[in-house]
Structure formats: structure tokens, C-alpha cells
Short mmCIF file of N, CA and C in Angstrom, two decimals:
data_model
loop_
_atom_site.label_atom_id
_atom_site.label_comp_id
_atom_site.label_asym_id
_atom_site.label_seq_id
_atom_site.Cartn_x
_atom_site.Cartn_y
_atom_site.Cartn_z
N UNK A 124 80.17 31.37 -23.89
CA UNK A 124 78.93 31.73 -23.22
C UNK A 124 78.13 30.46 -22.98
N UNK A 125 77.65 30.28 -21.78
CA UNK A 125 76.90 29.09 -21.43
C UNK A 125 75.41 29.23 -21.69
N UNK A 126 74.70 28.16 -21.44
CA UNK A 126 73.27 28.12 -21.68
C UNK A 126 72.53 29.23 -20.93
N UNK A 127 72.83 29.39 -19.66
CA UNK A 127 72.14 30.40 -18.85
C UNK A 127 72.32 31.80 -19.38
N UNK A 128 73.54 32.13 -19.79
CA UNK A 128 73.80 33.45 -20.37
C UNK A 128 73.05 33.62 -21.68
N UNK A 129 72.97 32.56 -22.47
CA UNK A 129 72.24 32.63 -23.73
C UNK A 129 70.74 32.80 -23.49
N UNK A 130 70.22 32.09 -22.50
CA UNK A 130 68.79 32.25 -22.17
C UNK A 130 68.53 33.71 -21.82
N UNK A 131 69.33 34.26 -20.93
CA UNK A 131 69.14 35.66 -20.50
C UNK A 131 69.30 36.60 -21.69
N UNK A 132 70.31 36.39 -22.52
CA UNK A 132 70.57 37.28 -23.66
C UNK A 132 69.36 37.30 -24.61
N UNK A 133 68.85 36.12 -24.92
CA UNK A 133 67.69 36.06 -25.83
C UNK A 133 66.42 36.60 -25.16
N UNK A 134 66.24 36.28 -23.88
CA UNK A 134 65.04 36.75 -23.17
C UNK A 134 65.03 38.28 -23.11
N UNK A 135 66.14 38.86 -22.69
CA UNK A 135 66.22 40.31 -22.58
C UNK A 135 66.17 40.95 -23.97
N UNK A 136 66.84 40.33 -24.93
CA UNK A 136 66.83 40.85 -26.30
C UNK A 136 65.44 40.90 -26.91
N UNK A 137 64.57 39.98 -26.47
CA UNK A 137 63.20 39.96 -26.95
C UNK A 137 62.27 40.79 -26.07
N UNK A 138 62.84 41.39 -25.03
CA UNK A 138 62.05 42.23 -24.14
C UNK A 138 61.11 41.43 -23.25
N UNK A 139 61.47 40.19 -22.94
CA UNK A 139 60.62 39.32 -22.12
C UNK A 139 61.05 39.35 -20.67
N UNK A 140 60.08 39.35 -19.78
CA UNK A 140 60.37 39.17 -18.36
C UNK A 140 60.49 37.68 -18.08
N UNK A 141 60.99 37.34 -16.91
CA UNK A 141 61.02 35.94 -16.49
C UNK A 141 59.61 35.36 -16.51
N UNK A 142 58.65 36.13 -16.04
CA UNK A 142 57.26 35.67 -15.99
C UNK A 142 56.73 35.37 -17.40
N UNK A 143 57.02 36.23 -18.35
CA UNK A 143 56.54 36.02 -19.71
C UNK A 143 57.17 34.78 -20.34
N UNK A 144 58.49 34.60 -20.12
CA UNK A 144 59.14 33.42 -20.66
C UNK A 144 58.61 32.16 -19.97
N UNK A 145 58.31 32.27 -18.69
CA UNK A 145 57.75 31.14 -17.97
C UNK A 145 56.40 30.74 -18.57
N UNK A 146 55.56 31.73 -18.85
CA UNK A 146 54.26 31.46 -19.45
C UNK A 146 54.40 30.83 -20.83
N UNK A 147 55.32 31.34 -21.63
CA UNK A 147 55.53 30.83 -22.98
C UNK A 147 56.11 29.43 -23.01
N UNK A 148 56.98 29.14 -22.03
CA UNK A 148 57.72 27.87 -22.06
C UNK A 148 57.12 26.79 -21.17
N UNK A 149 56.34 27.20 -20.17
CA UNK A 149 55.81 26.25 -19.21
C UNK A 149 56.83 25.85 -18.15
N UNK A 150 57.94 26.58 -18.10
CA UNK A 150 59.00 26.31 -17.12
C UNK A 150 58.87 27.34 -16.00
N UNK A 151 58.94 26.88 -14.76
CA UNK A 151 58.79 27.74 -13.59
C UNK A 151 59.78 28.91 -13.61
N UNK A 152 59.31 30.07 -13.17
CA UNK A 152 60.15 31.27 -13.11
C UNK A 152 61.44 31.01 -12.34
N UNK A 153 61.32 30.35 -11.20
CA UNK A 153 62.50 30.07 -10.37
C UNK A 153 63.51 29.20 -11.09
N UNK A 154 63.02 28.27 -11.89
CA UNK A 154 63.93 27.40 -12.65
C UNK A 154 64.67 28.20 -13.71
N UNK A 155 63.95 29.05 -14.42
CA UNK A 155 64.60 29.88 -15.44
C UNK A 155 65.63 30.80 -14.79
N UNK A 156 65.24 31.43 -13.70
CA UNK A 156 66.15 32.32 -12.99
C UNK A 156 67.40 31.57 -12.54
N UNK A 157 67.21 30.38 -11.98
CA UNK A 157 68.36 29.59 -11.52
C UNK A 157 69.26 29.21 -12.68
N UNK A 158 68.66 28.84 -13.81
CA UNK A 158 69.46 28.49 -14.99
C UNK A 158 70.28 29.70 -15.46
N UNK A 159 69.64 30.87 -15.49
CA UNK A 159 70.36 32.07 -15.92
C UNK A 159 71.50 32.40 -14.96
N UNK A 160 71.27 32.26 -13.69
CA UNK A 160 72.29 32.61 -12.70
C UNK A 160 73.37 31.55 -12.55
N UNK A 161 73.00 30.31 -12.70
CA UNK A 161 73.96 29.21 -12.55
C UNK A 161 74.77 29.04 -13.83
N UNK A 162 74.19 29.42 -14.95
CA UNK A 162 74.82 29.33 -16.26
C UNK A 162 75.33 27.93 -16.56
N UNK A 163 74.45 26.95 -16.44
CA UNK A 163 74.83 25.58 -16.73
C UNK A 163 75.03 25.35 -18.22
N UNK A 164 75.63 24.23 -18.53
CA UNK A 164 75.91 23.87 -19.91
C UNK A 164 74.70 23.23 -20.57
N UNK A 165 73.98 22.37 -19.86
CA UNK A 165 72.80 21.66 -20.37
C UNK A 165 71.71 21.69 -19.32
N UNK A 166 70.50 21.52 -19.78
CA UNK A 166 69.36 21.42 -18.87
C UNK A 166 68.24 20.66 -19.55
N UNK A 167 67.50 19.92 -18.73
CA UNK A 167 66.35 19.20 -19.29
C UNK A 167 65.26 20.17 -19.73
N UNK A 168 65.38 21.43 -19.32
CA UNK A 168 64.39 22.44 -19.69
C UNK A 168 64.77 23.21 -20.95
N UNK A 169 65.93 22.94 -21.51
CA UNK A 169 66.43 23.71 -22.66
C UNK A 169 65.44 23.70 -23.82
N UNK A 170 64.84 22.55 -24.10
CA UNK A 170 63.91 22.44 -25.22
C UNK A 170 62.69 23.32 -25.02
N UNK A 171 62.11 23.28 -23.85
CA UNK A 171 60.91 24.09 -23.57
C UNK A 171 61.24 25.58 -23.59
N UNK A 172 62.37 25.94 -23.02
CA UNK A 172 62.76 27.35 -22.99
C UNK A 172 63.06 27.84 -24.41
N UNK A 173 63.74 27.01 -25.19
CA UNK A 173 64.03 27.38 -26.58
C UNK A 173 62.72 27.64 -27.33
N UNK A 174 61.74 26.74 -27.17
CA UNK A 174 60.44 26.93 -27.83
C UNK A 174 59.81 28.25 -27.38
N UNK A 175 59.90 28.54 -26.08
CA UNK A 175 59.32 29.78 -25.55
C UNK A 175 59.98 31.02 -26.13
N UNK A 176 61.23 30.88 -26.56
CA UNK A 176 61.97 32.00 -27.16
C UNK A 176 61.88 31.99 -28.68
N UNK A 177 61.19 30.98 -29.24
CA UNK A 177 61.08 30.88 -30.69
C UNK A 177 62.37 30.42 -31.34
N UNK A 178 63.16 29.63 -30.61
CA UNK A 178 64.44 29.14 -31.09
C UNK A 178 64.47 27.63 -31.08
N UNK A 179 65.44 27.06 -31.76
CA UNK A 179 65.73 25.63 -31.60
C UNK A 179 66.70 25.50 -30.44
N UNK A 180 66.85 24.30 -29.91
CA UNK A 180 67.81 24.08 -28.83
C UNK A 180 69.22 24.43 -29.33
N UNK A 181 69.51 24.07 -30.57
CA UNK A 181 70.83 24.36 -31.13
C UNK A 181 71.09 25.86 -31.17
N UNK A 182 70.08 26.63 -31.58
CA UNK A 182 70.24 28.09 -31.61
C UNK A 182 70.42 28.65 -30.21
N UNK A 183 69.69 28.11 -29.25
CA UNK A 183 69.81 28.58 -27.87
C UNK A 183 71.17 28.26 -27.30
N UNK A 184 71.70 27.08 -27.61
CA UNK A 184 72.98 26.67 -27.06
C UNK A 184 74.16 27.33 -27.77
N UNK A 185 73.92 27.78 -29.00
CA UNK A 185 74.96 28.43 -29.79
C UNK A 185 75.18 29.84 -29.27
N UNK A 186 76.42 30.22 -29.15
CA UNK A 186 76.75 31.55 -28.64
C UNK A 186 76.17 32.66 -29.50
N UNK A 187 76.11 32.42 -30.80
CA UNK A 187 75.60 33.45 -31.71
C UNK A 187 74.09 33.33 -31.86
N UNK A 188 73.59 32.13 -32.21
CA UNK A 188 72.16 31.93 -32.34
C UNK A 188 71.51 32.98 -33.22
N UNK A 189 70.23 33.11 -33.13
CA UNK A 189 69.51 34.18 -33.82
C UNK A 189 69.35 35.31 -32.81
N UNK A 190 70.42 35.99 -32.56
CA UNK A 190 70.42 37.04 -31.52
C UNK A 190 69.36 38.09 -31.82
N UNK A 191 68.56 38.39 -30.82
CA UNK A 191 67.53 39.41 -30.94
C UNK A 191 67.99 40.71 -30.31
N UNK A 192 69.26 40.76 -29.96
CA UNK A 192 69.80 41.98 -29.32
C UNK A 192 70.56 42.81 -30.31
#
């Protein structure tokens, strides 16, 4: 599972919309959406998004992480 899939899994598992995660992380909605859809391996936004999800970058990048689903 790539970064984008993990972002979506944690976001949806926490019941967050793209807008809510954007507000929490300071990362533009379009950027988060593109990351989720493109499912890249790394991103310069990973740290901010992880913070917005209450995770470390390592937890976000890990397939298992602290799954909220």
C-alpha cells in the first residue's frame, strides 16, 4: 500500500473529509486529493499530513500504522 492509499485509509477511518484534513494539516485540498489518487511513495507534504492525522510520518508510511479503521 502506498502513501496515498494510507492517507485515504487514515482520513476515512477518522471520519475526516478532504477539507477537514486540509484545515488540520495546512495542505491544499487539491494536493491531498492528488496524493490519494496518484498514490505516490513519498511527498514533501507527508509530514504535515501525518500531523493532521495525529500520526508520525513513519506510521503514515507504514501499511499497518495506527489504523483507525
